[in-house]
Tab-separated table of C-alpha atoms and ligand atoms in Angstrom:
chain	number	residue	atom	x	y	z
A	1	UNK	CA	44.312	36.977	73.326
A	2	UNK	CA	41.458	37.461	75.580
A	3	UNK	CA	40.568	33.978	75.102
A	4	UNK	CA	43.960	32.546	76.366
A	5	UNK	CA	43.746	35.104	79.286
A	6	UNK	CA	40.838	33.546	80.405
A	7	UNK	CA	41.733	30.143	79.964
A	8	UNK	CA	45.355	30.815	82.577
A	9	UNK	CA	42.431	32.178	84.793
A	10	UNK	CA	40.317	29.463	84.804
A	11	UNK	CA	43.257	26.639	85.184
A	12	UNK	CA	44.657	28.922	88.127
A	13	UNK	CA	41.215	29.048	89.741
A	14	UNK	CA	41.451	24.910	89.132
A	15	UNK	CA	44.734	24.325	90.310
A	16	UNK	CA	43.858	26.186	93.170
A	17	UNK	CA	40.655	24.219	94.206
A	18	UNK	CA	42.620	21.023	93.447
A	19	UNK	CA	45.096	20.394	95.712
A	20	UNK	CA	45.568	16.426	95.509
A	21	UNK	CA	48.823	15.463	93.174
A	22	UNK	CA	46.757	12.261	92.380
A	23	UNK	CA	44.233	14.221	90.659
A	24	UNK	CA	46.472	16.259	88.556
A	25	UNK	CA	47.545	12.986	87.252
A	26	UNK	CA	44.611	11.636	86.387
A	27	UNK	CA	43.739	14.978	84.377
A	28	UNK	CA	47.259	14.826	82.573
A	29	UNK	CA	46.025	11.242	81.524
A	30	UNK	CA	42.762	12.336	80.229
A	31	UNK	CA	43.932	14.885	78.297
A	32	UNK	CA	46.513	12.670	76.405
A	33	UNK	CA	44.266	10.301	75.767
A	34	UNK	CA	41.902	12.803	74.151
A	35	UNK	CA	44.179	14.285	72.451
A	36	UNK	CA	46.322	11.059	70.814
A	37	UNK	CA	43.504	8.910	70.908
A	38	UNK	CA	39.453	9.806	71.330
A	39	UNK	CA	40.433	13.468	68.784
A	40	UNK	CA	41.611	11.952	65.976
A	41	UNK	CA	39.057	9.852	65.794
A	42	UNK	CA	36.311	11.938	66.566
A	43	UNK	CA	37.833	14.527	63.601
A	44	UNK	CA	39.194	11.323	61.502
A	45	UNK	CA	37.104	11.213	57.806
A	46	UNK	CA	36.212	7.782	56.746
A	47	UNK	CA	37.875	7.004	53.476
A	48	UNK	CA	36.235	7.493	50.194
A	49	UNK	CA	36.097	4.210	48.099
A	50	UNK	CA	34.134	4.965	44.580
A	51	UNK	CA	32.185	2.376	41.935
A	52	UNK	CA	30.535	2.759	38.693
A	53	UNK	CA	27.448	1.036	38.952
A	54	UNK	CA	24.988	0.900	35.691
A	55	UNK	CA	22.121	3.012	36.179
A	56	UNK	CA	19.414	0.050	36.191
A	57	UNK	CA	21.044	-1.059	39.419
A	58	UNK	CA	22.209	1.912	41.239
A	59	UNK	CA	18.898	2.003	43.237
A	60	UNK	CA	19.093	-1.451	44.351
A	61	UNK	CA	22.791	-0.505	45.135
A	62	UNK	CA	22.149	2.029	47.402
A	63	UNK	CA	18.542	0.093	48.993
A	64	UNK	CA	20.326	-2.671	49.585
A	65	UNK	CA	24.305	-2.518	49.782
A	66	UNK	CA	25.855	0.312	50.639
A	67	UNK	CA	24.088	1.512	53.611
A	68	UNK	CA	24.762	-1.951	55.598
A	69	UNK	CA	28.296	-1.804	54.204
A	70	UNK	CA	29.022	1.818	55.891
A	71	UNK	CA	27.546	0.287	58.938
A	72	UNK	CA	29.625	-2.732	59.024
A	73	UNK	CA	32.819	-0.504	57.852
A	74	UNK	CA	32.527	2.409	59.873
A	75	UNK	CA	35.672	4.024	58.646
A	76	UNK	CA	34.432	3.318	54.809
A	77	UNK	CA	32.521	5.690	52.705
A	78	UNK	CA	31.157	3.937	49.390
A	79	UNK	CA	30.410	6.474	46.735
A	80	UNK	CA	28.444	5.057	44.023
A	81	UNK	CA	28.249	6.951	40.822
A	82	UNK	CA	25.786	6.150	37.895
A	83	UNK	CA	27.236	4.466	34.549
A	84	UNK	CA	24.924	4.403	31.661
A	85	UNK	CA	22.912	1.067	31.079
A	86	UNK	CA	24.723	0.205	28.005
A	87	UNK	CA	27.764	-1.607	28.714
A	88	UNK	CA	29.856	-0.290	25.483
A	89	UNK	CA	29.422	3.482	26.986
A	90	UNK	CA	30.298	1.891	30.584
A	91	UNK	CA	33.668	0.582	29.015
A	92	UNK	CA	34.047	4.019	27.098
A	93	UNK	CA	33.928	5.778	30.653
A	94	UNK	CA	36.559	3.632	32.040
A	95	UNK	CA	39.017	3.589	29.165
A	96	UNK	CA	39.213	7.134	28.282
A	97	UNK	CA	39.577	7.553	32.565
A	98	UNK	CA	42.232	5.070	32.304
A	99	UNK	CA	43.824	7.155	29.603
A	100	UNK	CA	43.670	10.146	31.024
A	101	UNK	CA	45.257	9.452	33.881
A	102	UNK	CA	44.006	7.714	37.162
A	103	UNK	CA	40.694	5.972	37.246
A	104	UNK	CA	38.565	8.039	39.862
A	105	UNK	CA	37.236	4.440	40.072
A	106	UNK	CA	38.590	2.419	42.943
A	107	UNK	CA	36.154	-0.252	42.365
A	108	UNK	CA	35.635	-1.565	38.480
A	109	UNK	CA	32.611	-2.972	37.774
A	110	UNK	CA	33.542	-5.248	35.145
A	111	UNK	CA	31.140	-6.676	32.113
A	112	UNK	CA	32.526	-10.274	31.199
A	113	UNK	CA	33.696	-9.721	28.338
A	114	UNK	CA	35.991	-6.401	29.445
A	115	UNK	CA	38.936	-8.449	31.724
A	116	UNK	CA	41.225	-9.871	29.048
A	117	UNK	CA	41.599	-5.812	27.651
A	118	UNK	CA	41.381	-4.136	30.840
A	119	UNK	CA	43.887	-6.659	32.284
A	120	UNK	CA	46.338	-6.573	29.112
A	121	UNK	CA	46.541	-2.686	29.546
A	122	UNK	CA	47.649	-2.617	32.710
A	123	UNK	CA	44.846	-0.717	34.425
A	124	UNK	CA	43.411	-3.512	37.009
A	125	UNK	CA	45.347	-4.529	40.495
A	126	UNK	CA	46.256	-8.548	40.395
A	127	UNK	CA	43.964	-10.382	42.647
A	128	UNK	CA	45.514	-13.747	42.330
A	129	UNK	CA	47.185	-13.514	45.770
A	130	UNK	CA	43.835	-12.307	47.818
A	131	UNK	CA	41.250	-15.206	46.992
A	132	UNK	CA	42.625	-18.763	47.467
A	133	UNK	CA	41.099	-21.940	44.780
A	134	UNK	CA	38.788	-23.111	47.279
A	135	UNK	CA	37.736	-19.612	48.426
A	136	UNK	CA	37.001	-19.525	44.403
A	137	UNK	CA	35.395	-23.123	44.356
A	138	UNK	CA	32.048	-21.294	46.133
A	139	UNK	CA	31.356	-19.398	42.543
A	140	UNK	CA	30.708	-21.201	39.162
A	141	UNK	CA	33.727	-22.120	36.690
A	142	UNK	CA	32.920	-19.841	34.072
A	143	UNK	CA	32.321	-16.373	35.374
A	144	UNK	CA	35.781	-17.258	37.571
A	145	UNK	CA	37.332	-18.117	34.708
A	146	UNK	CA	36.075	-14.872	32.747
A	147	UNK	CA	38.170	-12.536	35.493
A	148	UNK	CA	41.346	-14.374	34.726
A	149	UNK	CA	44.056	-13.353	32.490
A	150	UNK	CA	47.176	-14.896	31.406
A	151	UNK	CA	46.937	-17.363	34.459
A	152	UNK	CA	46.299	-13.579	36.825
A	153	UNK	CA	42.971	-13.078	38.592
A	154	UNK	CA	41.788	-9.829	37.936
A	155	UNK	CA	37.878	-10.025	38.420
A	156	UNK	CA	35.728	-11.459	41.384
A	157	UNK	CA	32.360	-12.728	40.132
A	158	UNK	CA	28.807	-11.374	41.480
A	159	UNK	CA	26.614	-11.467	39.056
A	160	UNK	CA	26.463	-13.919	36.480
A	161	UNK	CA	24.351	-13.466	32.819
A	162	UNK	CA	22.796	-16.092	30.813
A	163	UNK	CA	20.674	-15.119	27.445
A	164	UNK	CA	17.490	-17.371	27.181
A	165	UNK	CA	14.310	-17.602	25.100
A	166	UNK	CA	11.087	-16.271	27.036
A	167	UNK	CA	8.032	-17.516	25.900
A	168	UNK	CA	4.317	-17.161	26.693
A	169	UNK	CA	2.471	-20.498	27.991
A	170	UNK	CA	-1.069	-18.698	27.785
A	171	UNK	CA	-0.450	-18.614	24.059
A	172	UNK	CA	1.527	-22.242	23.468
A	173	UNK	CA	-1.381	-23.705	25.438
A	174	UNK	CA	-4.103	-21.913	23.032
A	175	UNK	CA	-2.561	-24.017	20.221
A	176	UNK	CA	-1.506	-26.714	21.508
A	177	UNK	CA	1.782	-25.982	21.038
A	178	UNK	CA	5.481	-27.149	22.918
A	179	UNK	CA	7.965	-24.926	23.333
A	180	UNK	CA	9.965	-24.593	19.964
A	181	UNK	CA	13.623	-26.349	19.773
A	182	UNK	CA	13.665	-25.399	16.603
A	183	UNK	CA	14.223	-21.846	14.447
A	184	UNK	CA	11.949	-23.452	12.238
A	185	UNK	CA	9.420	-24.217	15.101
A	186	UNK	CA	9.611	-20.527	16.339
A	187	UNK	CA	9.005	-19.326	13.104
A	188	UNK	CA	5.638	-21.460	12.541
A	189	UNK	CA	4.592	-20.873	15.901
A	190	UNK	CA	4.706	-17.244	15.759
A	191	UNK	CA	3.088	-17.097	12.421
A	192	UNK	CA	0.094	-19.502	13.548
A	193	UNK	CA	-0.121	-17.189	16.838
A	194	UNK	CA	0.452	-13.875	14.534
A	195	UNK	CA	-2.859	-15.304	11.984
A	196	UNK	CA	-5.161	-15.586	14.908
A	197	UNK	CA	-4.592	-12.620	16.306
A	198	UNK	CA	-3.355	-14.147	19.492
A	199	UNK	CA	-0.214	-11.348	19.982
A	200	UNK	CA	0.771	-8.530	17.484
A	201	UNK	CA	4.667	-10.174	17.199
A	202	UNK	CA	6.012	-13.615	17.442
A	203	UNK	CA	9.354	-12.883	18.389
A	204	UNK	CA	11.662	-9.680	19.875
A	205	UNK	CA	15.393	-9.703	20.278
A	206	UNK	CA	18.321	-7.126	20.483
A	207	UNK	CA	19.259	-5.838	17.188
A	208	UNK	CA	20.924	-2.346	17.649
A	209	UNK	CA	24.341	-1.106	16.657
A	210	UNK	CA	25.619	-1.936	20.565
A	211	UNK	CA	27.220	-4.760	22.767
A	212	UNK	CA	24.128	-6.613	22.838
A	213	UNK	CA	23.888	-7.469	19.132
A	214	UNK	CA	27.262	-9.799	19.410
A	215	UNK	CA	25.828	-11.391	22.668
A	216	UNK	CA	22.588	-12.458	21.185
A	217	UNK	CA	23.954	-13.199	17.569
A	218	UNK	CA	26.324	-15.983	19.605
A	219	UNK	CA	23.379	-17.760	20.584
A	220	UNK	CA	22.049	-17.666	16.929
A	221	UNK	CA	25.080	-18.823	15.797
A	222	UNK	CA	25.664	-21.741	18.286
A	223	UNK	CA	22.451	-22.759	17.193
A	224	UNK	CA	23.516	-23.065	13.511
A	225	UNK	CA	26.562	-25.162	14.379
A	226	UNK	CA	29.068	-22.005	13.911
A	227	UNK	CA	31.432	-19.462	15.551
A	228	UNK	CA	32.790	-16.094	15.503
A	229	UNK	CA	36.580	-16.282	16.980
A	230	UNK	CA	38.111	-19.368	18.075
A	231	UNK	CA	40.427	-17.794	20.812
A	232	UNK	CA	43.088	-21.045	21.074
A	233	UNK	CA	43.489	-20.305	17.004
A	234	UNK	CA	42.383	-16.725	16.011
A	235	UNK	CA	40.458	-18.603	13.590
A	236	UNK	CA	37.324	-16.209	12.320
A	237	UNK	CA	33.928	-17.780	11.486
A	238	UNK	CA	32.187	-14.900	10.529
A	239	UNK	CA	32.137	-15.856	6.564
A	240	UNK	CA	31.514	-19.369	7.124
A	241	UNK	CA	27.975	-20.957	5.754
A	242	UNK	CA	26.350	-21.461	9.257
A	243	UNK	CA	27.163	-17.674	10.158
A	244	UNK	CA	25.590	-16.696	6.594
A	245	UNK	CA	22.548	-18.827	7.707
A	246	UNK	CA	22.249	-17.247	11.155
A	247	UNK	CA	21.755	-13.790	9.325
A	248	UNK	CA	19.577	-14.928	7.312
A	249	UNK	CA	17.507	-16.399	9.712
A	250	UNK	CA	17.213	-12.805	11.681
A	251	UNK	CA	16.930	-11.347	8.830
A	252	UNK	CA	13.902	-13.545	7.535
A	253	UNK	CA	12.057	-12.833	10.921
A	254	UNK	CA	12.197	-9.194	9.791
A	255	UNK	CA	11.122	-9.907	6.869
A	256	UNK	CA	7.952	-12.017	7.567
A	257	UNK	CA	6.855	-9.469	10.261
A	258	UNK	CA	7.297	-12.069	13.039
A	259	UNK	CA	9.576	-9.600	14.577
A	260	UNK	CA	8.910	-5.946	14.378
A	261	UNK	CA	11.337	-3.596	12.343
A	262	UNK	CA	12.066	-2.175	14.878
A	263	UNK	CA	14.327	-4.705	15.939
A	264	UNK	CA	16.953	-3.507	14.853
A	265	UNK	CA	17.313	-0.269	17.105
A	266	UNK	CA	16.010	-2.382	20.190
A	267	UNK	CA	18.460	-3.082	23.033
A	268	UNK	CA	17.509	-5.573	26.182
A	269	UNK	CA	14.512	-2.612	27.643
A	270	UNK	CA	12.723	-1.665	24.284
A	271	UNK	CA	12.703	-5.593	23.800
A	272	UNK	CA	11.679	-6.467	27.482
A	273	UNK	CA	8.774	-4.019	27.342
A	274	UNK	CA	7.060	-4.992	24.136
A	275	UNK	CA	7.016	-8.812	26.139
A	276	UNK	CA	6.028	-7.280	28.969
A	277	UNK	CA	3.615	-5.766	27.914
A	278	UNK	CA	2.099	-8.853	26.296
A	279	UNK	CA	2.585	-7.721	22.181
A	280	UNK	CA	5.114	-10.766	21.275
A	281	UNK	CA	5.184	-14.461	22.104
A	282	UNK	CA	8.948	-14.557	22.469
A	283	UNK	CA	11.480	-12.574	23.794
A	284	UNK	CA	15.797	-13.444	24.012
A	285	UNK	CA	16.489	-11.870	26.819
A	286	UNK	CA	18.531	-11.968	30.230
A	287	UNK	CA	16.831	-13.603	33.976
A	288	UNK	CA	16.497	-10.200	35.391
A	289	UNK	CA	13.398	-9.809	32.715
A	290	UNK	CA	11.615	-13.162	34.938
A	291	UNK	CA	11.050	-10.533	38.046
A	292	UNK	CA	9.548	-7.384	36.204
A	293	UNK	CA	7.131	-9.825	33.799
A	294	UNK	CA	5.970	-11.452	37.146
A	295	UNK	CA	4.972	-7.759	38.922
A	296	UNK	CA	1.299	-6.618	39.364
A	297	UNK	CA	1.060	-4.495	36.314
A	298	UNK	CA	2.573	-6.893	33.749
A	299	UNK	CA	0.224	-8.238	31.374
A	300	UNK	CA	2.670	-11.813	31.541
A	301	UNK	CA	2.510	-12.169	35.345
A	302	UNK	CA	2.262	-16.063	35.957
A	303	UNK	CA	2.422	-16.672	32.004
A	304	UNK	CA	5.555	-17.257	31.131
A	305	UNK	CA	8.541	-19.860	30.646
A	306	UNK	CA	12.319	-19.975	30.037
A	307	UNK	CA	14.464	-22.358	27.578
A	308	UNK	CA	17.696	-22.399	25.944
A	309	UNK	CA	17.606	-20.860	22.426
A	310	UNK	CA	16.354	-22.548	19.231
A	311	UNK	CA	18.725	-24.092	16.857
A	312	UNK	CA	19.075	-26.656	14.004
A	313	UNK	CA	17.828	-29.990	14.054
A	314	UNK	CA	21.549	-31.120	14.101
A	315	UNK	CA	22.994	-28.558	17.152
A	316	UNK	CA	22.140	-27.602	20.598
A	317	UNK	CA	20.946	-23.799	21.557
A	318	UNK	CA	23.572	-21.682	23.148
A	319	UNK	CA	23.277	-19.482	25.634
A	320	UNK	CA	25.512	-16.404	25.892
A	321	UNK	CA	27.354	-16.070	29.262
A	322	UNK	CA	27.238	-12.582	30.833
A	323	UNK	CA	27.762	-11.483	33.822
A	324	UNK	CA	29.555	-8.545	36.112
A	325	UNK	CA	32.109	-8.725	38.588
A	326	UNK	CA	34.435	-6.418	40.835
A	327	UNK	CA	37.738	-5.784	39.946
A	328	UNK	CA	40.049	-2.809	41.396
A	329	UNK	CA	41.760	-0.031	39.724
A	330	UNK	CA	45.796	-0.559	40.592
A	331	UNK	CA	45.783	3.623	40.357
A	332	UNK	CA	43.565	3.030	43.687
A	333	UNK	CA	45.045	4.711	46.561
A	334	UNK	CA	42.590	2.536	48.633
A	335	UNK	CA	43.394	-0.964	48.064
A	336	UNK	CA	42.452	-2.725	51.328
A	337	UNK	CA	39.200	-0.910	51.524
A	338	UNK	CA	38.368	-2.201	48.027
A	339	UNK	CA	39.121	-5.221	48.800
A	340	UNK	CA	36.826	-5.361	51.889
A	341	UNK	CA	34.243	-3.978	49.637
A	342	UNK	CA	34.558	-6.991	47.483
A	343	UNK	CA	34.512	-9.195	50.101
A	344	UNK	CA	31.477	-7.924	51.365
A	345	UNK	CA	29.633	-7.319	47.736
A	346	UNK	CA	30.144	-11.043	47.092
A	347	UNK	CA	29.254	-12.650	50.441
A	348	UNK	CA	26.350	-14.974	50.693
A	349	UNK	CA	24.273	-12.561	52.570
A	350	UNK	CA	24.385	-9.994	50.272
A	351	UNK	CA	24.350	-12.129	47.255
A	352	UNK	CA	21.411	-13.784	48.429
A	353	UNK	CA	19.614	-10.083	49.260
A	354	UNK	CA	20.409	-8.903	45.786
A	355	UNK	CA	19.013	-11.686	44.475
A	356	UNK	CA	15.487	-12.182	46.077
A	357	UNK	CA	15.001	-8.327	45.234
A	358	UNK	CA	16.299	-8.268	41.371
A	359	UNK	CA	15.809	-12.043	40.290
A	360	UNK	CA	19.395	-11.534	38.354
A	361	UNK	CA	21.434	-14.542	38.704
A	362	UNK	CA	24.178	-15.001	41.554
A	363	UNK	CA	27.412	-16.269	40.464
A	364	UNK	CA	27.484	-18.150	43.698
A	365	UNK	CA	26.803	-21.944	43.666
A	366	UNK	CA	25.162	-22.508	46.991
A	367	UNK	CA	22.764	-19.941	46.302
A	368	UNK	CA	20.737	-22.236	43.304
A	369	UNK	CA	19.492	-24.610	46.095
A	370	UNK	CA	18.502	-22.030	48.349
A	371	UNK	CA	14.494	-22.651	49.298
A	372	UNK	CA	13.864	-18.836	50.144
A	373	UNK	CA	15.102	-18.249	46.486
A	374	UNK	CA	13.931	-21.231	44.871
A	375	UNK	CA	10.379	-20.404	46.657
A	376	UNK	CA	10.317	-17.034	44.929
A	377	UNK	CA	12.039	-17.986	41.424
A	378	UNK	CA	11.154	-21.293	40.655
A	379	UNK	CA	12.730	-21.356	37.548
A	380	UNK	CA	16.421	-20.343	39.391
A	381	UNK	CA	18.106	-23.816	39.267
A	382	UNK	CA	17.623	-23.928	35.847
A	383	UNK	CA	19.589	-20.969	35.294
A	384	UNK	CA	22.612	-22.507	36.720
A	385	UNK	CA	22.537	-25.289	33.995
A	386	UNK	CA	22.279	-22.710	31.834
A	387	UNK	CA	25.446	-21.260	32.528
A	388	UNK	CA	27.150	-24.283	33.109
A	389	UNK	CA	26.912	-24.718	29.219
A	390	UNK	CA	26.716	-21.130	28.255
A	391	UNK	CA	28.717	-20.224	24.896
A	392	UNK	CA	31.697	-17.292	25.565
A	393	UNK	CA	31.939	-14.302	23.516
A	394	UNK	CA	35.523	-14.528	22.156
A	395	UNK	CA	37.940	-13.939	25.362
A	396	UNK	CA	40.617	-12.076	23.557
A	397	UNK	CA	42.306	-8.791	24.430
A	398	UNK	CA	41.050	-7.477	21.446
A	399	UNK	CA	37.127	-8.303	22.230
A	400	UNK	CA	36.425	-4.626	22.451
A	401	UNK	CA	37.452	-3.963	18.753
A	402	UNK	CA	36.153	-7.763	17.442
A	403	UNK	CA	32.799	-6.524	18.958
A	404	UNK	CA	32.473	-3.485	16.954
A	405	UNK	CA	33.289	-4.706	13.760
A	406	UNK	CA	30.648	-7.454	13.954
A	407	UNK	CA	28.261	-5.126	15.324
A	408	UNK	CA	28.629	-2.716	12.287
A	409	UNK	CA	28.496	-5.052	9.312
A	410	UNK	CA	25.388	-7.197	11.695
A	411	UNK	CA	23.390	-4.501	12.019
A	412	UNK	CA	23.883	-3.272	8.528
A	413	UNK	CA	23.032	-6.715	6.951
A	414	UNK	CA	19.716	-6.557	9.349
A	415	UNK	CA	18.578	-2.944	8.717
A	416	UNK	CA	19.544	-3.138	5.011
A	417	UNK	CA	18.063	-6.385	3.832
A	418	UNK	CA	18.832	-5.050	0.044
A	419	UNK	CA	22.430	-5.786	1.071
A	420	UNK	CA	23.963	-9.200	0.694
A	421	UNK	CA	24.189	-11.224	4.029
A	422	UNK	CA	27.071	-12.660	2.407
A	423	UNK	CA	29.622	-10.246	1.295
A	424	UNK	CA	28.548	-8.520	4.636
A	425	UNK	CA	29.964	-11.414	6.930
A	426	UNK	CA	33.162	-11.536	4.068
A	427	UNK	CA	34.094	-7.976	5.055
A	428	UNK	CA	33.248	-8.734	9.058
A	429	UNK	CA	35.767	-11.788	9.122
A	430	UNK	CA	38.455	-10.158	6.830
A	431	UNK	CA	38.255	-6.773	9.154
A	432	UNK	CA	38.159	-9.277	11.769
A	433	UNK	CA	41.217	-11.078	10.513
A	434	UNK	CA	42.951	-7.642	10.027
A	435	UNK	CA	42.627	-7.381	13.664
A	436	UNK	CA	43.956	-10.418	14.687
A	437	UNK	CA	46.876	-10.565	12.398
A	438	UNK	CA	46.009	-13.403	10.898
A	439	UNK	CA	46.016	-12.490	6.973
B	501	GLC	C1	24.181	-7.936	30.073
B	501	GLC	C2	25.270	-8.979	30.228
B	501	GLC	C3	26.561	-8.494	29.650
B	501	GLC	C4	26.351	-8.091	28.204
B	501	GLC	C5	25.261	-7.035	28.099
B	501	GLC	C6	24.950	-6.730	26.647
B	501	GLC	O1	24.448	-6.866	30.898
B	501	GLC	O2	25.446	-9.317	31.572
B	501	GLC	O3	27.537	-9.494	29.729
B	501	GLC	O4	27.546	-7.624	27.613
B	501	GLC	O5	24.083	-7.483	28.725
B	501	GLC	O6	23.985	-5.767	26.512
């Protein structure tokens, strides 16, 4: 009360010392505009846009991204929250979300493999409409390709994924050795390395019960002339002779201690650090390995080279596409501010700043001529080829499922070499055919 006393006073005293008309206006005029215009803004709350990001790159998120983003989008506020590193407990988060209710996601983060189910439930907004063909000429075919579904585009590339061999050239050179094409060339290699006490293991890979068993057994498997769904047929090719033989061949580098037991609990990090750390000659791995093995404390730095996998005399070596793109939730309440988001996450500037600091693989074309890239990876052009060619984990809505049940019987048949490789694959394909419908 005392307060609205002595404003009257003080606009009395006012009105008295101002006698001019003209100013009265011009104080109206102020106040309105403060009050419909300069208030709300001052008071208005930017709005809160939210992405999983895996924990490996959250740093490199928030370094490099979404600082400059807030900047540029002043009425923006990107929340990043940490996903796991393991993309099977990524895609857990986001379906049981889904399920529950709204995704507190606006932005998905999406794993290749993850559009056709995502898509098929209904959970992701339809893109198609926002990018045009040549706006989508910039990235490469396949990681466009892996964000469509049913003709809908539901997934702009950023990253893209390609599984290679790494090898050592210190320790090729110290024999006299090329770079294997064949399995049975890796094999003798590592064992003639392995005898002379040149490195502890010939060869590491990813052999847990997890998402990255399927995408390295794909480039075993390509290698041996076989396959695991045909998507155009449902066709499984999990029992068929070449698949047997791919187990077998992982199975017999366990077995002659070229690769470590271990193996089979070792995911893309327990396998990148054993390399790393100079105890194994080869490593299957992704590109964002090349920048860690070339830092000051890596006992690799300036020793190391990249090819496609091994395979048989009579195939080529596959490598598995990967990649991660950005998708958006259709429970969003902030569509338009996703969508600026995207635009901005998969511009050439930040594309290109992502990539000089990680050394992961952008999914856009230009960037695998660029000389400030090229000057600090020399080995990035390659990668593009790489992709060009890469082999696709089935792209069926029922990947997610597929993937487990070749992940259980695989990593059984690899941890439990008493079992038979065999009936192992027979009860992967017929599960696998369960699933499909197609017994
Ligand atoms: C990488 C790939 C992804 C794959 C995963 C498996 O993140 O980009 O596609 O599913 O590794 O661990």
């Amino acid at each position: 009360m005392n307060e609205i006393k002595l404003l009257k006073r003080c606009l009395d005293r006012l009105r008295k010392s101002i006698k001019s008309p003209g100013l009265w206006g011009l104080i109206f005029t102020i106040i309105l505009i403060f009050n419909f215009w300069a208030k709300p803004a001052l008071t208005q709350q930017p709005v809160t846009i939210t992405a999983l990001i895996n924990a490996g790159e959250v740093p490199y998120w928030k370094k490099l991204i979404v600082e400059d983003f807030e900047k540029e989008n002043p009425g923006i506020h990107l929340e990043i929250i940490e996903a796991p590193n393991a993309t099977d407990l990524t895609e857990n988060l986001y379906t049981s979300a889904f399920i529950l209710g709204d995704s507190p996601y606006d932005l998905i983060y999406m794993d290749v493999i993850w559009t056709g189910k995502f898509a098929a439930a209904g959970w992701l907004l339809d893109l198609s409409d926002r990018m045009s063909e040549n706006g989508l000429k910039a990235f490469m075919d396949k990681d466009v390709e892996a964000g469509r579904y049913k003709g809908k585009l539901y997934r702009i590339p950023l990253r893209s994924d390609a599984g290679m061999l790494y090898y050592r050239t210190d320790l090729l050179e110290k024999i006299g050795a090329k770079p294997p094409e064949t399995f049975e060339e890796l094999i003798n290699i590592s064992q003639q390395l392995q005898e002379k006490k040149a490195t502890p293991w010939g060869y590491v890979w990813q052999g847990a019960q997890y998402e990255g068993l399927p995408a390295m057994f794909v480039e075993i498997l390509e290698g041996f002339g076989g396959f695991w769904v045909n998507p155009e047929t449902n066709e499984v090719g999990l029992d068929k002779s070449e698949a047997i033989q791919a187990v077998e061949f992982l199975r017999r580098v366990i077995d002659k201690g070229i690769s470590p037991p271990g193996v089979t609990t070792y995911r893309e990090e327990e396998a990148r650090r054993l390399f790393v750390n100079g105890k194994s000659a080869f490593l299957r791995n992704w590109p964002y390995v090349w920048a860690s093995a070339q830092e000051e404390d890596s006992e690799v730095k300036g020793k190391i080279g990249i090819k496609p996998m091994v395979h048989l005399p009579s195939a080529k070596g596959g490598a598995c596409l990967g990649g991660w793109g950005m998708g958006i939730a259709k429970s969003s309440k902030h569509p338009e501010e996703a969508w600026k988001a995207i635009q901005y996450f998969t511009s050439k500037a930040v594309q290109k700043r992502f990539t000089l600091e990680t050394g992961n693989m952008s999914s856009r074309r230009e960037l695998f001529a660029d000389p400030e890239i090229i000057a600090k990876y020399p080995h990035y052009p390659r990668l593009q080829t790489m992709v060009e060619s890469a082999v696709l984990r089935p792209p069926i809505a029922q990947y997610a499922q597929a993937s487990d049940i070749l992940q259980r019987y695989l990593n059984a048949a690899l941890s439990n070499r008493s079992l038979s490789a065999e009936k192992m694959m027979k009860s992967a394909a017929n599960q696998t055919r369960r699933l499909l419908g197609t017994t």
